[in-house]
Amino acid sequence: MATALAHAGWRFRRPSVIPGFGLTFGFSIAYLSLIVLIPLAGVVWRSASLGWPEFWRIASDPRTLGALKMSFGGALAAALVNIVFGTLVAWVLVRYRFPGKRIVDAMVDLPFALPTAVAGIALTTLYAPNGWIGGLLAPLGIKVAYTPLGIIVAMVFIGLPFVVRTVQPVMEEIDREVEEAAATLGARRAQTVRRVILPGLAPAILTGFALAFARAVGEYGSVIFIAGNIPYVSEIAPLLIVIRLEEYNYAAATAIATVMLAISFAMLFVINLIQAWSRRRYGYGH
Amino acid sequence: MVIDQPFSAAGAQTPPPRSAVTEGRATRVALTVIALLFLAVFLVLPLVIVFLQAFANGVGAYFAALTEPDAVAAIQLTLLVAAIAVPLNLAFGVAAAWAVAKFEFKGKAFLTTLIDLPFSVSPVISGLVYVLLFGSQSLLGPWLAAHGVQILFAVPGIVLATIFVTFPFVARELIPLMEEQGTADEEAALSLGASGWQTFLRVTLPNVKWGLLYGVLLCNARAMGEFGAVSVVSGHIRGLTNTMPLQVEILYNEYNFAGAFAVASLLALLALVTLIIKTILEFRYGDALSGSTGH
């Protein structure tokens, strides 16, 4: 393929002495197509075959809208909580010294490693009215489990490491001399943090926000136990897909999935843009 | 602009005066306490509660819950699924990393984005895609049924859904690592007469082995713990198509909390072991893993 294209003066691949491009590239593309691309294209194709009026009828159904609002609204709230506490955790881990820091650092990845169903039942037990935390909040009139608040708690849990792990490496690379310069020029510490450090961290925080948001929108396992799953109130979009599938209503399941996929891919695109922009502007980013 | 170069180089050697570039002691303590409290409530408590609840009815009940036939079947199925899905994604990850990291070609960034795609798809949708592909109402469905091939509500569907959700893990660890290492080592080996396979096995593989192990570890943890995608394709047939996370759900919904948390404790243990090995790898072989960014 490469040699054939080379004649046109446009090269698909730069020549190299290293062997195995055809084999590894071919295998990768075949595997990617079979496992990911063709099945995903199937969803879009099925959705297209519904026709626009039918698609719109399902997508604008009040229960669908309620579920989408819950998923996206909850994810937004959770991602906002996470950028505040995630940045704080990253700051404490990078700048301060305290006993057991290495263990705390490792624990941050727990939500990546802990299966979502396990996190779901553990959080529900904690936040139920008779649970450790739920019991403390109940006298204050705050109900967490089986309400939208519980959904946000679960989404905060699964999104936290995304913010910490995107902000932390960038924080480690901050040049201390910039802070010294600000201090010599008479800035108070709070001014230095707000005007010098935070703007430099903004692209990383934004990326962390987008990643945590994207993950929380699609989250299922950790949410369904604590959510209560009341239609129009605390029902998330992935659960509604499952419910429609169990009713053999494939059209509705496909339409909701297509809306979610479209928004997720738009998010992915935005994340890539932020990263490209921060690489150009600040010379880092992943 | 150019003049201050030597000064700044010298300045970097001496430790900065602490007061100017850090917060006051009270602020430091307060921020640390808030961060640790947040982590304790959101991360440590859920983990503690899993083990406490698992042993709520005593050690005897705990082991009885784990040796019950349905639990044993779930454990076996989970191990089987991971044993198929992880090696396949490992083979893909190595192949994709070789193609992406060792060669320059058009559309490389696009390919890398496509590899990461499954991470931005909801687990439920990852299961749905296979229901639409192989279900009775699909194009393939009637043909599969006529030939007696069962994919949905059977082990092949569970394996496929698991492969989908764990697809990027190995590749995304290896690609940055192998890109950073460049091609000089491989070119040297080839010029000394090594074959392509020899070069890969004796030069590339030893260079990336810790990154590879890291990726496999994360891939395995997710494969064994996947819930949403597997839940959609499994059909929840007890003793047949229930993986451990699905078993946890069923027991929990039956108010068998001790049983649910007993199975959950095994998964939590797997998560802890994964984190411990990951931390050791990062601590010992941090340099050999650099280029990889978390996850």
Coordinates of C-alpha atoms in Angstrom, one line a residue:
Chain A
M1 CA 0.0 0.0 0.0
A2 CA 2.8 2.4 1.0
T3 CA 4.8 1.9 -2.1
A4 CA 1.8 2.3 -4.4
L5 CA 0.9 5.6 -2.8
A6 CA 4.5 6.8 -2.9
H7 CA 4.4 7.3 -6.6
A8 CA 1.8 10.1 -6.3
G9 CA 4.4 12.1 -4.3
W10 CA 2.1 11.7 -1.3
R11 CA 3.4 9.2 1.1
F12 CA 1.1 7.3 3.5
R13 CA 4.1 6.3 5.5
R14 CA 7.6 7.5 5.8
P15 CA 10.1 4.7 4.7
S16 CA 11.8 2.9 7.6
V17 CA 14.1 -0.1 8.0
I18 CA 12.0 -1.4 10.8
P19 CA 9.9 -4.4 9.6
G20 CA 6.4 -5.4 10.6
F21 CA 4.3 -2.3 9.7
G22 CA 2.0 -4.1 7.4
L23 CA 1.4 -6.9 9.9
T24 CA 0.9 -4.8 13.0
F25 CA -1.0 -2.0 11.3
G26 CA -3.2 -4.4 9.4
F27 CA -4.0 -6.4 12.6
S28 CA -4.7 -3.3 14.6
I29 CA -7.1 -1.8 12.0
A30 CA -8.9 -5.2 11.6
Y31 CA -9.3 -5.7 15.4
L32 CA -10.3 -2.1 15.9
S33 CA -12.9 -2.3 13.2
L34 CA -14.3 -5.7 14.3
I35 CA -14.5 -4.9 18.0
V36 CA -15.2 -1.1 18.1
L37 CA -16.0 0.6 14.8
I38 CA -18.4 -1.8 13.1
P39 CA -20.5 -2.4 16.3
L40 CA -20.6 1.4 17.0
A41 CA -21.5 2.1 13.4
G42 CA -24.3 -0.4 13.8
V43 CA -25.9 1.8 16.5
V44 CA -25.8 4.9 14.3
W45 CA -27.1 2.9 11.3
R46 CA -30.0 1.5 13.4
S47 CA -30.7 5.0 14.7
A48 CA -30.7 6.4 11.2
S49 CA -33.1 3.7 10.0
L50 CA -35.7 5.0 12.6
G51 CA -36.2 8.1 10.5
W52 CA -36.0 11.6 11.9
P53 CA -39.6 12.0 13.2
E54 CA -39.5 8.7 15.1
F55 CA -36.0 9.5 16.5
W56 CA -37.2 13.0 17.6
R57 CA -40.3 11.5 19.2
I58 CA -38.2 9.2 21.4
A59 CA -35.5 11.8 22.1
S60 CA -38.0 14.4 23.2
D61 CA -40.1 12.0 25.3
P62 CA -40.4 13.5 28.8
R63 CA -38.9 10.5 30.5
T64 CA -36.0 10.4 28.1
L65 CA -35.4 14.1 28.6
G66 CA -35.6 13.6 32.3
A67 CA -33.0 10.8 32.3
L68 CA -30.7 12.8 30.0
K69 CA -31.0 15.8 32.2
M70 CA -30.2 13.7 35.3
S71 CA -27.1 12.2 33.7
F72 CA -25.7 15.4 32.3
G73 CA -26.8 17.6 35.2
G74 CA -25.5 15.2 37.8
A75 CA -22.2 14.8 35.9
L76 CA -21.8 18.6 35.6
A77 CA -22.4 19.0 39.4
A78 CA -20.0 16.1 40.2
A79 CA -17.3 17.4 37.8
L80 CA -17.5 20.9 39.5
V81 CA -17.1 19.3 42.9
N82 CA -14.2 17.3 41.6
I83 CA -12.3 20.2 40.1
V84 CA -12.4 21.9 43.5
F85 CA -11.4 19.0 45.6
G86 CA -9.3 17.2 42.9
T87 CA -7.2 20.3 42.5
L88 CA -6.9 20.7 46.3
V89 CA -5.9 17.0 46.6
A90 CA -3.3 17.4 43.8
W91 CA -1.9 20.5 45.5
V92 CA -1.6 18.9 48.9
L93 CA 0.1 15.8 47.3
V94 CA 2.5 17.9 45.2
R95 CA 3.4 20.7 47.6
Y96 CA 3.1 19.5 51.2
R97 CA 4.7 16.8 53.2
F98 CA 2.8 14.6 55.6
P99 CA 3.1 11.1 56.9
G100 CA 1.6 8.4 54.7
K101 CA 1.7 10.6 51.6
R102 CA 2.7 7.7 49.3
I103 CA -0.3 5.6 50.4
V104 CA -2.7 8.5 50.1
D105 CA -1.3 9.1 46.6
A106 CA -1.9 5.5 45.6
M107 CA -5.4 5.5 47.1
V108 CA -6.5 8.3 44.7
D109 CA -6.6 5.6 41.9
L110 CA -9.0 3.4 43.9
P111 CA -12.1 4.5 41.8
F112 CA -10.2 3.3 38.7
A113 CA -9.5 -0.1 40.2
L114 CA -12.6 -0.8 42.3
P115 CA -15.4 -2.4 40.2
T116 CA -18.4 0.0 39.9
A117 CA -20.9 -2.4 41.3
V118 CA -18.8 -2.7 44.5
A119 CA -18.5 1.0 44.8
G120 CA -22.3 1.3 44.2
I121 CA -23.3 -1.0 47.0
A122 CA -20.7 0.4 49.4
L123 CA -21.8 4.0 48.8
T124 CA -25.4 3.1 49.2
T125 CA -24.7 1.4 52.5
L126 CA -22.8 4.4 53.7
Y127 CA -25.4 7.0 52.7
A128 CA -28.6 5.1 53.4
P129 CA -30.6 6.7 56.2
N130 CA -29.3 4.0 58.6
G131 CA -25.7 4.2 57.3
W132 CA -22.7 5.8 58.8
I133 CA -22.9 9.0 56.8
G134 CA -26.6 8.9 56.0
G135 CA -27.3 8.5 59.7
L136 CA -25.4 11.7 60.5
L137 CA -27.1 13.7 57.7
A138 CA -30.7 12.4 58.4
P139 CA -31.2 14.5 61.6
L140 CA -30.3 17.6 59.4
G141 CA -33.0 16.7 57.0
I142 CA -30.5 15.8 54.2
K143 CA -31.3 12.7 52.3
V144 CA -28.6 11.4 50.0
A145 CA -29.3 7.8 49.1
Y146 CA -32.2 7.2 46.7
T147 CA -32.2 10.9 45.6
P148 CA -30.4 12.9 42.9
L149 CA -27.8 13.9 45.5
G150 CA -26.8 10.2 45.9
I151 CA -26.2 10.1 42.1
I152 CA -23.9 13.1 42.4
V153 CA -22.0 11.4 45.3
A154 CA -21.4 8.3 43.2
M155 CA -20.3 10.5 40.2
V156 CA -17.9 12.4 42.4
F157 CA -16.4 9.1 43.6
I158 CA -15.7 7.8 40.0
G159 CA -14.6 11.1 38.6
L160 CA -12.1 12.2 41.3
P161 CA -9.0 10.5 40.0
F162 CA -9.4 12.0 36.5
V163 CA -9.0 15.5 37.9
V164 CA -6.2 14.6 40.3
R165 CA -4.2 12.7 37.7
T166 CA -4.4 15.3 35.0
V167 CA -3.6 18.3 37.3
Q168 CA -0.9 16.6 39.4
P169 CA 1.8 16.2 36.7
V170 CA 1.3 19.7 35.4
M171 CA 1.5 21.1 39.0
E172 CA 4.8 19.2 39.5
E173 CA 6.3 21.0 36.5
I174 CA 5.4 24.6 37.6
D175 CA 8.6 26.6 37.7
R176 CA 9.0 27.9 41.3
E177 CA 10.9 30.9 40.0
V178 CA 7.7 32.3 38.6
E179 CA 6.3 32.3 42.1
E180 CA 9.4 33.8 43.5
A181 CA 9.2 36.5 40.9
A182 CA 5.6 37.3 41.9
A183 CA 6.6 37.4 45.6
T184 CA 9.6 39.7 44.9
L185 CA 7.3 42.0 43.0
G186 CA 5.2 42.3 46.1
A187 CA 2.3 39.9 45.5
R188 CA 0.8 38.3 48.5
R189 CA 0.7 34.5 48.5
A190 CA -3.1 34.4 47.7
Q191 CA -2.5 36.8 44.8
T192 CA 0.3 34.6 43.5
V193 CA -1.9 31.5 43.6
R194 CA -4.9 33.2 42.0
R195 CA -3.1 35.3 39.4
V196 CA 0.0 33.2 38.6
I197 CA -0.5 29.5 39.5
L198 CA -4.1 28.9 38.7
P199 CA -4.1 30.4 35.2
G200 CA -1.2 28.1 34.3
L201 CA -3.1 25.1 35.7
A202 CA -6.4 26.1 33.9
P203 CA -5.9 23.9 30.8
A204 CA -5.2 20.8 33.0
I205 CA -8.1 21.6 35.3
L206 CA -10.3 22.0 32.2
T207 CA -9.2 18.7 30.8
G208 CA -9.7 17.0 34.1
F209 CA -13.2 18.5 34.3
A210 CA -14.0 17.2 30.8
L211 CA -12.7 13.7 31.5
A212 CA -14.6 13.5 34.9
F213 CA -17.7 14.8 33.2
A214 CA -17.5 12.4 30.3
R215 CA -17.0 9.4 32.6
A216 CA -19.9 10.4 34.9
V217 CA -22.3 10.9 32.1
G218 CA -22.0 7.3 31.0
E219 CA -21.7 5.9 34.5
Y220 CA -24.0 3.0 35.4
G221 CA -22.8 0.5 37.9
S222 CA -21.9 2.8 40.8
V223 CA -25.0 5.0 40.3
I224 CA -27.9 2.6 40.0
F225 CA -27.7 1.2 43.5
I226 CA -27.7 4.6 45.2
A227 CA -30.0 6.4 42.8
G228 CA -33.4 5.0 43.8
N229 CA -34.2 5.0 40.0
I230 CA -37.5 6.9 40.2
P231 CA -38.6 7.9 36.6
Y232 CA -38.4 11.7 36.0
V233 CA -36.6 12.2 39.4
S234 CA -33.5 10.0 39.8
E235 CA -33.3 7.9 36.7
I236 CA -30.1 8.2 34.7
A237 CA -29.9 7.8 30.9
P238 CA -27.9 4.5 30.8
L239 CA -30.5 2.9 33.1
L240 CA -33.3 4.0 30.8
I241 CA -31.4 2.3 27.9
V242 CA -31.3 -0.9 30.0
I243 CA -35.0 -0.6 30.8
R244 CA -36.0 -0.1 27.1
L245 CA -33.8 -3.1 26.2
E246 CA -35.6 -5.3 28.7
E247 CA -38.9 -4.2 27.2
Y248 CA -37.5 -5.2 23.8
N249 CA -38.0 -1.6 22.7
Y250 CA -34.7 -1.5 20.7
A251 CA -35.7 1.6 18.8
A252 CA -35.9 3.7 22.0
A253 CA -32.7 2.2 23.5
T254 CA -30.9 3.0 20.2
A255 CA -32.2 6.5 20.0
I256 CA -31.1 7.4 23.6
A257 CA -27.8 5.7 23.0
T258 CA -27.3 7.8 19.9
V259 CA -28.0 11.1 21.7
M260 CA -25.5 10.0 24.4
L261 CA -22.8 8.9 21.9
A262 CA -23.2 12.2 19.9
I263 CA -22.6 14.3 23.1
S264 CA -19.8 12.0 24.3
F265 CA -17.9 12.3 21.0
A266 CA -18.4 16.1 21.0
M267 CA -16.9 16.1 24.5
L268 CA -13.9 13.9 23.3
F269 CA -13.4 16.4 20.4
V270 CA -13.4 19.3 22.9
I271 CA -10.9 17.5 25.2
N272 CA -8.6 17.0 22.2
L273 CA -8.9 20.7 21.3
I274 CA -8.1 21.9 24.9
Q275 CA -5.1 19.6 24.9
A276 CA -3.8 20.8 21.5
W277 CA -4.4 24.4 22.6
S278 CA -2.6 24.0 26.0
R279 CA 0.3 22.2 24.2
R280 CA 0.7 25.2 21.9
R281 CA 0.2 27.8 24.5
Y282 CA 2.0 26.3 27.5
G283 CA 4.1 23.5 26.0
Y284 CA 2.6 20.7 28.0
G285 CA -0.5 18.6 28.3
H286 CA -1.1 15.0 27.4
Chain B
M1 CA 16.7 38.8 28.1
V2 CA 19.8 36.8 27.4
I3 CA 21.9 38.3 30.2
D4 CA 19.9 36.7 33.1
Q5 CA 20.6 33.2 31.9
P6 CA 23.6 32.4 34.2
F7 CA 21.9 34.0 37.2
S8 CA 18.7 32.0 36.9
A9 CA 20.8 28.8 36.4
A10 CA 22.6 29.5 39.7
G11 CA 19.5 30.6 41.4
A12 CA 17.9 27.2 40.8
Q13 CA 20.6 25.5 42.8
T14 CA 19.9 27.4 46.1
P15 CA 16.7 26.4 48.0
P16 CA 14.1 29.2 47.7
P17 CA 13.1 31.1 50.8
R18 CA 10.2 29.0 52.0
S19 CA 8.0 31.8 53.2
A20 CA 7.8 33.5 49.8
V21 CA 6.7 30.4 47.7
T22 CA 4.5 28.5 50.1
E23 CA 1.4 29.2 52.3
G24 CA 1.5 29.9 56.0
R25 CA 1.7 27.0 58.3
A26 CA -2.0 27.3 59.4
T27 CA -3.2 27.3 55.8
R28 CA -1.0 24.3 54.9
V29 CA -2.4 22.3 57.8
A30 CA -6.0 23.3 57.1
L31 CA -5.7 22.4 53.4
T32 CA -4.0 19.1 54.1
V33 CA -6.7 18.2 56.7
I34 CA -9.6 19.2 54.3
A35 CA -8.0 17.1 51.4
L36 CA -7.4 14.1 53.7
L37 CA -10.9 14.3 55.2
F38 CA -12.4 14.4 51.7
L39 CA -10.4 11.4 50.6
A40 CA -11.2 9.5 53.8
V41 CA -15.0 10.1 53.3
F42 CA -15.1 9.4 49.6
L43 CA -12.5 6.7 49.1
V44 CA -11.5 5.0 52.4
L45 CA -14.9 4.7 54.0
P46 CA -16.5 2.8 51.0
L47 CA -13.6 0.4 51.0
V48 CA -13.8 -0.2 54.8
I49 CA -17.6 -0.7 54.6
V50 CA -17.1 -3.5 52.0
F51 CA -15.0 -5.6 54.3
L52 CA -17.0 -4.8 57.5
Q53 CA -20.3 -5.8 55.8
A54 CA -18.7 -8.9 54.3
F55 CA -17.8 -10.2 57.7
A56 CA -21.0 -8.8 59.4
N57 CA -22.3 -12.4 60.0
G58 CA -19.0 -13.9 61.0
V59 CA -16.1 -15.6 59.2
G60 CA -18.1 -18.8 58.8
A61 CA -20.9 -17.1 56.9
Y62 CA -18.3 -15.3 54.8
F63 CA -16.7 -18.4 53.5
A64 CA -20.1 -20.1 53.2
A65 CA -21.2 -17.3 50.9
L66 CA -18.1 -17.7 48.8
T67 CA -18.3 -21.4 48.4
E68 CA -22.0 -21.4 47.5
P69 CA -22.3 -23.0 43.9
D70 CA -23.6 -19.8 42.2
A71 CA -20.8 -17.8 43.7
V72 CA -18.2 -20.4 42.6
A73 CA -19.7 -20.4 39.1
A74 CA -19.5 -16.6 39.0
I75 CA -15.9 -16.6 40.1
Q76 CA -15.0 -19.2 37.5
L77 CA -16.8 -17.3 34.7
T78 CA -15.1 -14.0 35.7
L79 CA -11.7 -15.8 35.5
L80 CA -12.5 -17.3 32.2
V81 CA -13.7 -14.1 30.6
A82 CA -10.5 -12.2 31.8
A83 CA -8.3 -15.1 30.6
I84 CA -9.7 -14.6 27.0
A85 CA -10.2 -10.8 26.9
V86 CA -6.9 -9.7 28.4
P87 CA -4.5 -11.7 26.1
L88 CA -6.5 -10.6 23.1
N89 CA -6.2 -6.9 24.1
L90 CA -2.6 -7.5 25.0
A91 CA -1.9 -8.7 21.5
F92 CA -3.8 -5.8 20.0
G93 CA -2.0 -3.3 22.3
V94 CA 1.5 -4.5 21.3
A95 CA 0.6 -4.5 17.6
A96 CA -1.0 -1.1 17.7
A97 CA 1.9 0.4 19.7
W98 CA 4.4 -1.1 17.3
A99 CA 2.6 0.4 14.3
V100 CA 1.9 3.8 15.9
A101 CA 5.2 4.3 17.8
K102 CA 7.8 2.9 15.4
F103 CA 6.5 4.4 12.2
E104 CA 5.4 7.7 10.8
F105 CA 2.2 7.6 8.8
K106 CA -0.7 9.8 7.9
G107 CA -3.7 9.8 10.2
K108 CA -1.7 8.6 13.2
A109 CA -3.3 11.0 15.7
F110 CA -6.7 10.0 14.4
L111 CA -5.9 6.3 14.9
T112 CA -4.8 7.0 18.5
T113 CA -8.1 8.8 19.1
L114 CA -10.0 5.9 17.7
I115 CA -8.1 3.5 20.0
D116 CA -9.2 5.6 23.0
L117 CA -12.8 5.7 21.8
P118 CA -14.2 2.9 24.1
F119 CA -13.3 5.0 27.1
S120 CA -15.7 7.7 26.1
V121 CA -18.6 5.3 25.5
S122 CA -21.0 4.5 28.3
P123 CA -20.6 0.8 29.5
V124 CA -24.3 0.3 28.8
I125 CA -23.8 1.4 25.2
S126 CA -20.8 -0.9 24.9
G127 CA -23.2 -3.8 25.7
L128 CA -26.0 -2.4 23.5
V129 CA -23.8 -2.4 20.4
Y130 CA -23.5 -6.1 20.6
V131 CA -27.2 -6.6 21.3
L132 CA -28.0 -4.6 18.1
L133 CA -25.4 -6.6 16.2
F134 CA -26.2 -10.1 17.3
G135 CA -29.8 -9.9 18.7
S136 CA -32.7 -11.7 17.2
Q137 CA -33.9 -8.5 15.4
S138 CA -30.5 -7.8 13.8
L139 CA -29.2 -8.8 10.4
L140 CA -26.9 -11.4 11.9
G141 CA -29.4 -12.7 14.4
P142 CA -31.5 -15.1 12.3
W143 CA -28.4 -16.5 10.6
L144 CA -26.8 -17.1 14.0
A145 CA -29.9 -18.8 15.3
A146 CA -30.2 -21.0 12.3
H147 CA -26.7 -22.2 12.8
G148 CA -27.1 -22.7 16.5
V149 CA -24.5 -20.1 17.4
Q150 CA -25.4 -18.3 20.7
I151 CA -23.5 -15.1 21.3
L152 CA -25.9 -13.0 23.4
F153 CA -26.9 -14.2 26.9
A154 CA -23.9 -16.5 26.7
V155 CA -20.2 -16.5 27.3
P156 CA -19.1 -15.1 23.8
G157 CA -21.2 -12.0 24.3
I158 CA -19.8 -11.4 27.8
V159 CA -16.3 -11.8 26.4
L160 CA -16.9 -9.4 23.5
A161 CA -18.4 -6.7 25.8
T162 CA -15.4 -7.1 28.1
I163 CA -13.0 -6.8 25.2
F164 CA -14.7 -3.6 24.1
V165 CA -14.5 -1.8 27.5
T166 CA -10.9 -2.9 28.2
F167 CA -9.8 -2.3 24.6
P168 CA -7.5 0.8 25.1
F169 CA -5.7 -0.2 28.3
V170 CA -2.6 -1.9 27.0
A171 CA -2.2 0.2 23.9
R172 CA -2.5 3.5 25.7
E173 CA 0.2 2.5 28.2
L174 CA 2.6 1.3 25.5
I175 CA 2.2 3.9 22.8
P176 CA 3.7 6.9 24.7
L177 CA 6.4 4.7 26.2
M178 CA 7.5 3.2 22.9
E179 CA 7.3 6.7 21.2
E180 CA 9.6 8.0 23.8
Q181 CA 12.1 5.2 23.3
G182 CA 12.4 5.9 19.6
T183 CA 13.7 3.5 17.0
A184 CA 17.5 3.7 17.5
D185 CA 17.8 0.5 19.5
E186 CA 15.7 -1.5 17.0
E187 CA 17.7 0.0 14.0
A188 CA 21.0 -1.0 15.7
A189 CA 19.7 -4.6 16.3
L190 CA 18.5 -4.9 12.7
S191 CA 21.8 -3.6 11.3
L192 CA 23.6 -6.2 13.4
G193 CA 21.6 -8.9 11.5
A194 CA 18.8 -9.6 13.9
S195 CA 15.5 -10.6 12.4
G196 CA 12.3 -8.5 13.0
W197 CA 11.0 -11.0 15.6
Q198 CA 14.4 -11.2 17.3
T199 CA 14.5 -7.4 17.5
F200 CA 11.1 -7.3 19.0
L201 CA 11.6 -10.1 21.5
R202 CA 15.1 -9.2 22.6
V203 CA 15.2 -5.4 22.3
T204 CA 11.8 -3.8 22.3
L205 CA 10.1 -6.2 24.7
P206 CA 12.7 -5.9 27.5
N207 CA 12.5 -2.1 27.1
V208 CA 8.8 -1.9 27.7
K209 CA 8.1 -4.9 29.9
W210 CA 7.1 -2.9 33.0
G211 CA 4.8 -0.6 31.0
L212 CA 3.3 -3.7 29.5
L213 CA 2.8 -5.3 32.9
Y214 CA 1.2 -2.1 34.1
G215 CA -1.2 -2.0 31.2
V216 CA -2.1 -5.7 31.6
L217 CA -2.8 -5.1 35.3
L218 CA -5.2 -2.3 34.7
C219 CA -6.8 -4.1 31.8
N220 CA -7.3 -7.2 34.0
A221 CA -8.8 -5.2 36.9
R222 CA -11.4 -3.6 34.6
A223 CA -12.1 -6.9 32.8
M224 CA -12.9 -8.7 36.1
G225 CA -14.9 -5.8 37.5
E226 CA -16.9 -4.7 34.4
F227 CA -20.6 -4.4 35.2
G228 CA -22.6 -2.2 32.9
A229 CA -21.6 -3.7 29.5
V230 CA -21.7 -7.3 30.8
S231 CA -25.0 -6.7 32.5
V232 CA -26.6 -5.8 29.1
V233 CA -25.4 -8.9 27.2
S234 CA -25.4 -11.5 29.9
G235 CA -29.1 -12.2 30.4
H236 CA -28.4 -12.8 34.2
I237 CA -28.7 -16.6 34.1
R238 CA -27.6 -17.8 37.5
G239 CA -24.7 -20.2 37.5
L240 CA -24.3 -19.8 33.8
T241 CA -23.8 -16.2 32.7
N242 CA -23.3 -14.4 35.9
T243 CA -19.9 -12.8 36.5
M244 CA -18.9 -11.7 40.0
P245 CA -20.1 -8.1 39.6
L246 CA -23.5 -9.4 38.4
Q247 CA -23.7 -11.8 41.2
V248 CA -23.1 -8.9 43.6
E249 CA -26.0 -7.1 42.1
I250 CA -28.4 -10.1 42.3
L251 CA -27.5 -10.9 45.9
Y252 CA -27.8 -7.2 46.9
N253 CA -31.2 -6.9 45.2
E254 CA -32.4 -10.0 47.2
Y255 CA -31.3 -8.2 50.4
N256 CA -28.7 -10.8 50.9
F257 CA -26.2 -8.1 51.9
A258 CA -23.6 -10.3 53.6
G259 CA -23.5 -12.5 50.5
A260 CA -23.3 -9.5 48.2
F261 CA -20.5 -7.9 50.2
A262 CA -18.6 -11.3 50.5
V263 CA -18.4 -11.5 46.7
A264 CA -17.7 -7.8 46.5
S265 CA -14.9 -8.1 49.0
L266 CA -13.0 -10.4 46.6
L267 CA -13.4 -7.7 43.9
A268 CA -12.2 -5.1 46.3
L269 CA -9.2 -7.3 47.2
L270 CA -8.4 -7.5 43.5
A271 CA -8.6 -3.7 43.3
L272 CA -6.3 -3.3 46.3
V273 CA -3.7 -5.8 44.9
T274 CA -3.9 -4.0 41.6
L275 CA -3.2 -0.7 43.3
I276 CA -0.3 -2.1 45.4
I277 CA 1.4 -3.7 42.4
K278 CA 0.8 -0.5 40.4
T279 CA 2.4 1.6 43.2
I280 CA 5.4 -0.7 43.5
L281 CA 5.9 -0.6 39.7
E282 CA 5.7 3.2 39.7
F283 CA 8.0 3.5 42.7
R284 CA 10.7 1.0 41.4
Y285 CA 10.5 1.5 37.7
G286 CA 9.2 5.1 37.5
D287 CA 11.6 5.9 34.7
A288 CA 10.7 2.8 32.7
L289 CA 7.0 3.8 33.0
S290 CA 7.4 7.5 32.2
G291 CA 5.5 8.5 29.1
S292 CA 2.5 6.8 30.5
T293 CA 0.0 9.0 32.2
G294 CA -2.1 7.4 34.9
H295 CA -5.4 5.7 34.3

